Coordinates of C-alpha atoms in Angstrom, one line a residue:
M1 CA 0.0 0.0 0.0
S2 CA 2.9 2.3 0.8
K3 CA 4.3 1.7 -2.7
I4 CA 1.0 2.8 -4.3
K5 CA 1.0 6.0 -2.1
E6 CA 4.6 6.7 -3.1
T7 CA 3.8 6.3 -6.8
I8 CA 0.7 8.5 -6.6
K9 CA 2.7 11.1 -4.6
F10 CA 5.5 10.9 -7.2
I11 CA 3.1 11.5 -10.1
I12 CA 1.4 14.4 -8.4
G13 CA 4.8 15.9 -7.7
Q14 CA 5.8 15.6 -11.3
L15 CA 2.6 17.3 -12.5
K16 CA 2.9 20.1 -9.9
R17 CA 6.5 20.8 -10.9
S18 CA 5.4 20.9 -14.6
V19 CA 2.7 23.4 -14.0
Q20 CA 5.0 25.7 -12.0
R21 CA 7.8 25.5 -14.5
F22 CA 6.1 25.3 -17.9
P23 CA 2.8 27.2 -17.6
V24 CA 2.9 28.6 -21.1
T25 CA 3.7 25.3 -22.7
L26 CA 0.9 23.6 -20.8
G27 CA -1.5 26.4 -21.7
I28 CA -0.8 25.7 -25.4
T29 CA -1.2 22.0 -24.7
A30 CA -4.6 22.6 -23.1
I31 CA -5.7 24.5 -26.3
F32 CA -4.4 21.6 -28.4
I33 CA -6.5 19.2 -26.4
I34 CA -9.7 21.3 -26.9
V35 CA -9.0 21.7 -30.7
A36 CA -8.2 18.0 -31.1
I37 CA -11.5 17.0 -29.5
M38 CA -13.4 19.5 -31.6
L39 CA -11.8 18.1 -34.7
T40 CA -12.6 14.6 -33.6
H41 CA -16.3 15.5 -33.3
A42 CA -16.4 17.7 -36.4
G43 CA -17.6 14.7 -38.5
Y44 CA -17.2 16.3 -42.0
A45 CA -14.6 17.7 -44.3
G46 CA -15.5 21.3 -44.5
S47 CA -13.8 24.7 -44.1
N48 CA -14.1 24.5 -40.3
T49 CA -12.3 21.2 -40.3
K50 CA -9.5 22.6 -42.3
Q51 CA -9.1 25.5 -39.9
L52 CA -9.0 23.1 -37.0
E53 CA -6.4 21.0 -38.7
K54 CA -4.2 24.1 -39.3
M55 CA -4.6 25.1 -35.6
L56 CA -3.5 21.6 -34.5
F57 CA -0.4 21.8 -36.7
A58 CA 0.5 25.2 -35.3
L59 CA -0.2 24.3 -31.7
A60 CA 1.9 21.1 -32.1
I61 CA 4.8 23.3 -33.1
G62 CA 4.1 25.7 -30.3
I63 CA 4.5 23.1 -27.6
P64 CA 8.2 22.2 -28.1
M65 CA 9.0 25.8 -29.2
T66 CA 7.7 27.3 -25.9
A67 CA 9.3 24.5 -23.8
A68 CA 12.6 25.2 -25.5
A69 CA 12.1 28.9 -24.9
K70 CA 11.6 28.2 -21.1
L71 CA 14.8 26.2 -20.9
A72 CA 16.7 28.8 -22.8
I73 CA 15.4 31.4 -20.3
E74 CA 16.7 29.3 -17.4
R75 CA 20.0 28.5 -19.1
F76 CA 20.9 32.2 -19.7
K77 CA 19.1 33.4 -16.5
L78 CA 16.8 35.8 -18.4
T79 CA 14.4 37.9 -16.3
G80 CA 12.0 40.7 -16.8
S81 CA 11.6 42.1 -20.3
K82 CA 14.1 39.7 -21.8
M83 CA 12.2 36.7 -20.5
T84 CA 8.9 38.2 -21.7
L85 CA 10.4 38.9 -25.2
V86 CA 11.5 35.3 -25.5
Y87 CA 8.0 34.0 -24.7
V88 CA 6.3 36.5 -26.9
S89 CA 8.7 35.6 -29.8
A90 CA 7.9 31.9 -29.4
I91 CA 4.2 32.5 -29.4
L92 CA 4.4 34.9 -32.4
M93 CA 6.4 32.4 -34.4
T94 CA 3.7 29.8 -33.7
G95 CA 1.1 32.3 -35.0
I96 CA 3.2 33.0 -38.1
Y97 CA 3.6 29.3 -38.8
Y98 CA -0.2 29.0 -38.6
L99 CA -0.6 31.8 -41.2
T100 CA 1.9 30.0 -43.6
L101 CA 0.1 26.7 -43.5
P102 CA -1.5 25.6 -46.7
T103 CA -5.2 24.6 -46.8
E104 CA -4.4 21.4 -48.6
T105 CA -1.6 19.2 -47.3
N106 CA 0.3 16.4 -48.9
V107 CA 2.9 13.8 -47.9
Y108 CA 5.8 16.2 -48.2
F109 CA 4.1 18.7 -46.1
G110 CA 3.8 16.1 -43.4
M111 CA 7.5 15.3 -43.7
R112 CA 8.5 18.9 -43.4
F113 CA 6.2 19.3 -40.4
M114 CA 7.8 16.4 -38.6
A115 CA 11.2 17.8 -39.6
L116 CA 10.4 21.2 -38.0
W117 CA 9.0 19.5 -34.9
S118 CA 12.1 17.4 -34.6
I119 CA 14.3 20.5 -34.9
L120 CA 12.4 22.2 -32.1
F121 CA 12.5 19.1 -29.9
L122 CA 16.2 18.9 -30.4
A123 CA 16.4 22.6 -29.4
F124 CA 14.5 21.7 -26.3
L125 CA 17.0 19.0 -25.5
L126 CA 20.0 21.2 -26.4
A127 CA 18.9 24.4 -24.5
P128 CA 20.2 23.4 -21.0
Y129 CA 23.6 22.5 -22.4
F130 CA 24.2 25.2 -24.9
Y131 CA 26.9 26.0 -25.4
K132 CA 29.8 25.3 -23.0
R133 CA 28.4 22.6 -20.7
E134 CA 29.2 18.9 -20.8
G135 CA 26.9 16.0 -20.1
L136 CA 24.2 16.4 -22.8
S137 CA 24.3 12.7 -23.8
R138 CA 23.6 11.6 -20.1
Y139 CA 20.8 14.2 -19.9
V140 CA 19.2 12.9 -23.2
L141 CA 19.4 9.3 -22.0
Y142 CA 17.9 10.3 -18.6
L143 CA 14.9 11.9 -20.5
V144 CA 14.6 8.8 -22.7
G145 CA 14.1 6.8 -19.6
R146 CA 11.6 9.3 -18.2
F147 CA 9.8 9.2 -21.5
F148 CA 9.3 5.5 -21.3
L149 CA 8.1 5.8 -17.7
T150 CA 5.6 8.4 -18.8
V151 CA 4.4 6.2 -21.6
L152 CA 4.0 3.3 -19.1
F153 CA 1.9 5.5 -16.7
A154 CA -0.2 7.0 -19.5
G155 CA -0.8 3.6 -21.0
A156 CA -2.0 2.2 -17.7
I157 CA -4.3 5.2 -17.1
F158 CA -5.7 4.9 -20.7
G159 CA -6.2 1.2 -20.4
G160 CA -7.8 1.3 -17.0
V161 CA -10.3 4.1 -17.9
A162 CA -11.0 2.5 -21.3
I163 CA -11.9 -0.8 -19.6
M164 CA -14.2 1.1 -17.2
I165 CA -16.0 2.8 -20.1
F166 CA -16.4 -0.5 -21.9
T167 CA -17.7 -2.2 -18.8
I168 CA -20.3 0.5 -18.1
K169 CA -21.4 0.3 -21.7
E170 CA -21.9 -3.5 -21.5
L171 CA -23.4 -3.7 -18.1
F172 CA -25.6 -0.6 -18.1
G173 CA -26.2 -0.1 -21.8
V174 CA -24.8 3.4 -21.8
N175 CA -24.4 4.7 -25.4
W176 CA -21.2 6.5 -25.3
P177 CA -20.2 8.7 -28.3
N178 CA -18.3 6.8 -30.9
E179 CA -15.3 9.1 -30.4
I180 CA -15.1 8.4 -26.6
Y181 CA -11.9 6.4 -26.9
T182 CA -10.2 8.9 -29.2
D183 CA -11.2 11.7 -26.7
L184 CA -9.8 9.6 -23.9
F185 CA -6.5 9.1 -25.7
I186 CA -6.2 12.9 -26.5
V187 CA -6.9 13.8 -22.8
V188 CA -4.5 11.3 -21.3
S189 CA -1.8 12.2 -23.8
G190 CA -2.2 16.0 -23.4
A191 CA -3.4 16.4 -19.9
F192 CA -1.2 13.8 -18.3
A193 CA 1.6 12.6 -20.5
V194 CA 2.9 16.0 -21.6
P195 CA 2.9 17.5 -18.0
H196 CA 4.3 14.4 -16.5
F197 CA 7.2 14.3 -19.0
L198 CA 7.9 18.0 -18.6
G199 CA 7.9 17.5 -14.8
S200 CA 10.7 15.0 -15.3
V201 CA 13.0 17.6 -16.8
P202 CA 15.9 18.1 -14.4
E203 CA 16.4 21.6 -12.9
M204 CA 18.9 23.7 -14.6
E205 CA 21.4 23.6 -11.8
K206 CA 21.3 19.8 -11.4
E207 CA 24.3 18.0 -12.8
L208 CA 23.9 14.4 -14.0
D209 CA 27.1 12.5 -13.4
L210 CA 28.1 9.0 -14.3
K211 CA 26.4 7.4 -11.3
D212 CA 23.1 8.6 -12.7
Y213 CA 23.7 6.6 -15.9
S214 CA 21.0 3.9 -16.1
K215 CA 22.3 0.4 -15.6
I216 CA 19.7 -0.9 -18.1
F217 CA 21.0 1.4 -20.9
K218 CA 24.6 0.8 -19.9
S219 CA 24.1 -3.0 -20.2
L220 CA 22.1 -2.5 -23.4
F221 CA 24.8 -0.5 -25.2
L222 CA 27.9 -2.1 -23.8
F223 CA 27.0 -5.7 -23.8
I224 CA 24.3 -6.1 -26.4
V225 CA 24.5 -3.4 -29.1
L226 CA 28.4 -3.1 -29.3
P227 CA 28.9 -6.8 -29.7
I228 CA 26.2 -6.9 -32.4
V229 CA 27.6 -4.0 -34.4
S230 CA 31.1 -5.5 -34.0
V231 CA 30.0 -8.8 -35.6
Y232 CA 28.1 -6.8 -38.2
T233 CA 31.4 -5.0 -39.0
V234 CA 33.1 -8.3 -39.6
I235 CA 30.3 -9.5 -41.9
L236 CA 30.5 -6.2 -44.0
Y237 CA 34.2 -6.6 -44.3
A238 CA 33.8 -10.2 -45.5
Y239 CA 31.4 -8.9 -48.1
F240 CA 33.9 -6.3 -49.2
V241 CA 36.6 -9.0 -49.6
K242 CA 34.1 -11.0 -51.7
I243 CA 33.6 -7.9 -53.9
L244 CA 37.4 -7.6 -54.4
F245 CA 37.7 -11.2 -55.5
N246 CA 34.7 -11.1 -57.8
F247 CA 35.5 -7.7 -59.3
K248 CA 31.9 -6.8 -58.9
L249 CA 30.6 -3.4 -57.8
P250 CA 28.4 -3.3 -54.6
E251 CA 24.7 -3.8 -55.2
G252 CA 22.0 -1.3 -54.2
I253 CA 21.1 -3.2 -51.0
I254 CA 24.4 -2.4 -49.4
G255 CA 23.2 1.3 -49.0
N256 CA 20.4 0.4 -46.6
L257 CA 22.4 -2.2 -44.8
V258 CA 25.3 0.1 -44.1
L259 CA 23.2 3.2 -43.4
W260 CA 21.3 1.6 -40.5
Y261 CA 24.6 0.1 -39.2
A262 CA 26.2 3.6 -39.3
L263 CA 23.2 5.3 -37.6
V264 CA 23.1 2.7 -34.8
S265 CA 26.9 3.1 -34.4
V266 CA 26.6 6.9 -34.1
T267 CA 23.7 6.7 -31.6
T268 CA 25.5 4.1 -29.5
L269 CA 28.8 6.0 -29.4
F270 CA 26.9 9.2 -28.7
F271 CA 25.5 7.7 -25.5
I272 CA 28.5 5.7 -24.3
R273 CA 31.3 8.1 -25.0
D274 CA 31.1 9.5 -21.5
L275 CA 31.8 6.0 -20.0
R276 CA 35.3 5.9 -21.4
H277 CA 37.0 6.7 -18.1
E278 CA 34.8 4.3 -16.2
V279 CA 35.0 1.3 -18.6
S280 CA 38.6 0.6 -19.2
W281 CA 38.3 -1.2 -22.5
L282 CA 35.9 1.3 -24.1
S283 CA 38.5 3.8 -25.1
R284 CA 40.6 1.1 -26.9
F285 CA 37.4 -0.2 -28.6
M286 CA 36.5 3.2 -29.9
V287 CA 40.1 3.9 -31.2
I288 CA 39.9 0.7 -33.2
Y289 CA 36.2 0.7 -34.2
M290 CA 35.8 4.3 -35.5
P291 CA 38.3 4.0 -38.3
L292 CA 36.8 0.7 -39.3
I293 CA 33.4 2.3 -39.9
T294 CA 34.8 4.6 -42.6
I295 CA 35.2 1.7 -45.1
P296 CA 31.6 0.6 -45.0
L297 CA 30.5 4.2 -45.3
A298 CA 32.8 4.7 -48.3
M299 CA 31.2 1.6 -50.0
L300 CA 27.8 3.1 -49.2
F301 CA 28.7 6.2 -51.1
V302 CA 30.0 4.1 -54.0
A303 CA 26.8 2.0 -54.1
I304 CA 24.4 5.0 -53.9
G305 CA 26.5 7.0 -56.4
I306 CA 26.0 4.1 -58.9
R307 CA 22.3 4.2 -58.4
I308 CA 21.9 7.9 -58.7
N309 CA 24.1 8.0 -61.8
A310 CA 22.0 5.3 -63.4
Y311 CA 18.5 6.2 -62.4
G312 CA 18.7 9.8 -61.1
L313 CA 18.1 11.4 -57.7
T314 CA 15.0 10.5 -55.7
M315 CA 14.0 11.5 -52.2
P316 CA 14.9 8.2 -50.6
R317 CA 18.4 8.3 -52.2
Y318 CA 18.8 11.9 -51.2
F319 CA 18.0 10.9 -47.6
V320 CA 20.5 8.0 -47.7
V321 CA 23.2 10.4 -48.8
A322 CA 22.3 13.0 -46.2
L323 CA 22.2 10.5 -43.4
A324 CA 25.5 8.9 -44.5
I325 CA 27.2 12.3 -44.6
F326 CA 25.9 13.2 -41.1
S327 CA 27.0 9.8 -39.8
L328 CA 30.5 10.2 -41.3
I329 CA 31.0 13.8 -39.9
S330 CA 29.6 12.8 -36.5
L331 CA 32.0 9.8 -36.3
L332 CA 35.0 11.9 -37.4
I333 CA 34.1 14.5 -34.7
M334 CA 33.9 11.9 -32.0
W335 CA 37.1 10.3 -33.2
L336 CA 39.2 13.4 -33.4
K337 CA 37.9 15.5 -30.5
K338 CA 38.8 14.3 -27.0
R339 CA 36.3 16.5 -25.1
D340 CA 32.5 16.1 -25.0
T341 CA 31.1 16.2 -28.6
A342 CA 27.4 15.7 -27.8
V343 CA 26.4 19.4 -28.2
V344 CA 28.2 19.6 -31.5
T345 CA 26.6 16.4 -32.7
V346 CA 23.1 17.6 -31.9
I347 CA 23.7 21.0 -33.6
L348 CA 25.0 19.1 -36.6
L349 CA 21.8 17.0 -36.7
M350 CA 19.6 20.1 -36.5
A351 CA 21.6 21.7 -39.4
F352 CA 21.3 18.6 -41.5
I353 CA 17.5 18.3 -40.9
T354 CA 17.1 22.0 -41.9
L355 CA 19.2 21.6 -45.1
T356 CA 17.5 18.3 -46.0
F357 CA 13.9 19.6 -45.8
F358 CA 14.1 23.4 -46.3
G359 CA 15.6 25.6 -48.9
P360 CA 17.3 25.1 -52.3
L361 CA 19.4 22.2 -51.1
S362 CA 16.4 20.2 -49.8
G363 CA 15.7 16.7 -51.2
Y364 CA 12.5 18.0 -52.7
S365 CA 14.2 20.8 -54.7
L366 CA 17.2 18.8 -55.8
T367 CA 15.2 15.8 -56.8
L368 CA 12.9 18.0 -58.9
A369 CA 15.8 19.6 -60.6
D370 CA 17.6 16.4 -61.3
Q371 CA 14.6 14.5 -62.6
T372 CA 13.4 17.4 -64.7
N373 CA 16.8 17.6 -66.4
R374 CA 16.8 13.9 -67.0
F375 CA 13.3 14.2 -68.5
E376 CA 14.4 17.0 -70.8
T377 CA 17.4 15.0 -71.9
L378 CA 15.2 12.0 -72.6
L379 CA 12.9 14.1 -74.7
D380 CA 15.8 15.7 -76.6
Q381 CA 17.3 12.2 -77.3
N382 CA 14.0 11.1 -78.8
G383 CA 13.6 14.2 -80.9
M384 CA 10.7 15.6 -78.8
M385 CA 12.3 18.9 -77.6
G386 CA 11.9 21.8 -80.0
T387 CA 14.4 24.7 -80.2
D388 CA 12.0 26.9 -78.4
G389 CA 11.8 24.5 -75.5
K390 CA 8.3 23.2 -76.3
V391 CA 7.6 19.5 -76.5
I392 CA 6.7 18.1 -79.9
A393 CA 5.1 14.8 -80.8
N394 CA 7.1 11.9 -82.2
A395 CA 5.0 9.1 -83.7
S396 CA 8.0 6.9 -84.5
L397 CA 8.8 6.1 -80.9
D398 CA 9.0 2.4 -80.1
E399 CA 7.4 0.8 -77.0
T400 CA 10.5 1.0 -74.9
Q401 CA 11.0 4.7 -75.5
K402 CA 7.3 5.4 -74.8
K403 CA 7.5 3.4 -71.6
A404 CA 10.6 5.3 -70.4
I405 CA 9.0 8.7 -71.1
S406 CA 5.7 7.7 -69.5
E407 CA 7.5 6.4 -66.3
K408 CA 9.4 9.7 -66.0
I409 CA 6.1 11.7 -66.4
D410 CA 4.4 9.5 -63.8
F411 CA 7.2 9.9 -61.4
L412 CA 7.3 13.7 -61.7
L413 CA 3.5 14.2 -61.5
N414 CA 3.1 11.8 -58.5
A415 CA 5.8 13.7 -56.5
Y416 CA 5.2 17.3 -57.7
S417 CA 2.4 19.5 -58.9
L418 CA 1.9 20.2 -62.6
E419 CA 3.0 23.8 -62.0
E420 CA 6.3 22.8 -60.4
V421 CA 7.1 20.3 -63.2

């Protein structure tokens, strides 16, 4: 019974700390809950629904933005008008984002939304350690553990209340609205999970040292993940030896295999790098392992380069290249720099997400440019491009040529609007 009381007391304490520390963020979260429930009960695809959807997108961006603003205020000890200015700026940027949202959304809009949300969440993680403070990787791992604890508590609350609702319906014949379970999920996620997680964020002055490192994560990374990636490295090198003896260039599948291997390696090294002074063999392992990863990454670039040269740039291939470059630079930084590299790595990740999804170097823009150029070349080779740039018909095309042109048109129109093409 005492354990239950302690758990309840712990949860209440987390929620209370969250309300006191993140009032603006929780205010936006409350509005998000109301709008989400209104959208759930809207029941039709009208203009009102579109406006509610736009509000949800904007509010979803406002939650991590204002939370990051709060931690930045604490980090730089801002008070008075400066603190107010930061909060007002965060709220204004949320409003500006709402005004820029399109009425009609597509898959790429969803990708860019998630990219922007990820950047803001990374800023939330980075704020307490920007810019000359060590221990960011331990801090992130601590919050990962708290996140799973929040999910566990939220899942238990949702499941318990859902069972009660179902039981009342079956036993007493109560006709609940069809959206009751969706409403419950929204309320539990917004009114409990978000405040509980924010209440888990350590105070700015608290330092997380190595004794705070979770034994579960420590065992996971050191004794499960590292042995697996080590054996995987041996397998990849065996494959490279096979390539040398067969005089055969790497196949396309090597790109995905190496990419996930590199990302797992970067993530693992990011979290365990601080343990070098505690685990005697870890420093020697990293000195040997980091140079070994460069060869698989080099083969990845060769494989994806062959694919792009043969078939052109696509969004998935662009992301493979971007993630591979990020992995390579991150590993080089961790290899060459002796001090804590976590802050630099997170800033680098934020920069890569920004370049990948926004601006002229984004995958969307570069893929359009590359595939459009290839399409024009294909038309020119088949005598269908006039001197004035207009497309002219060619009745003498065979089936293979027609198929190639049709596939290129289908690709462009499926990925982009007619105006963009």
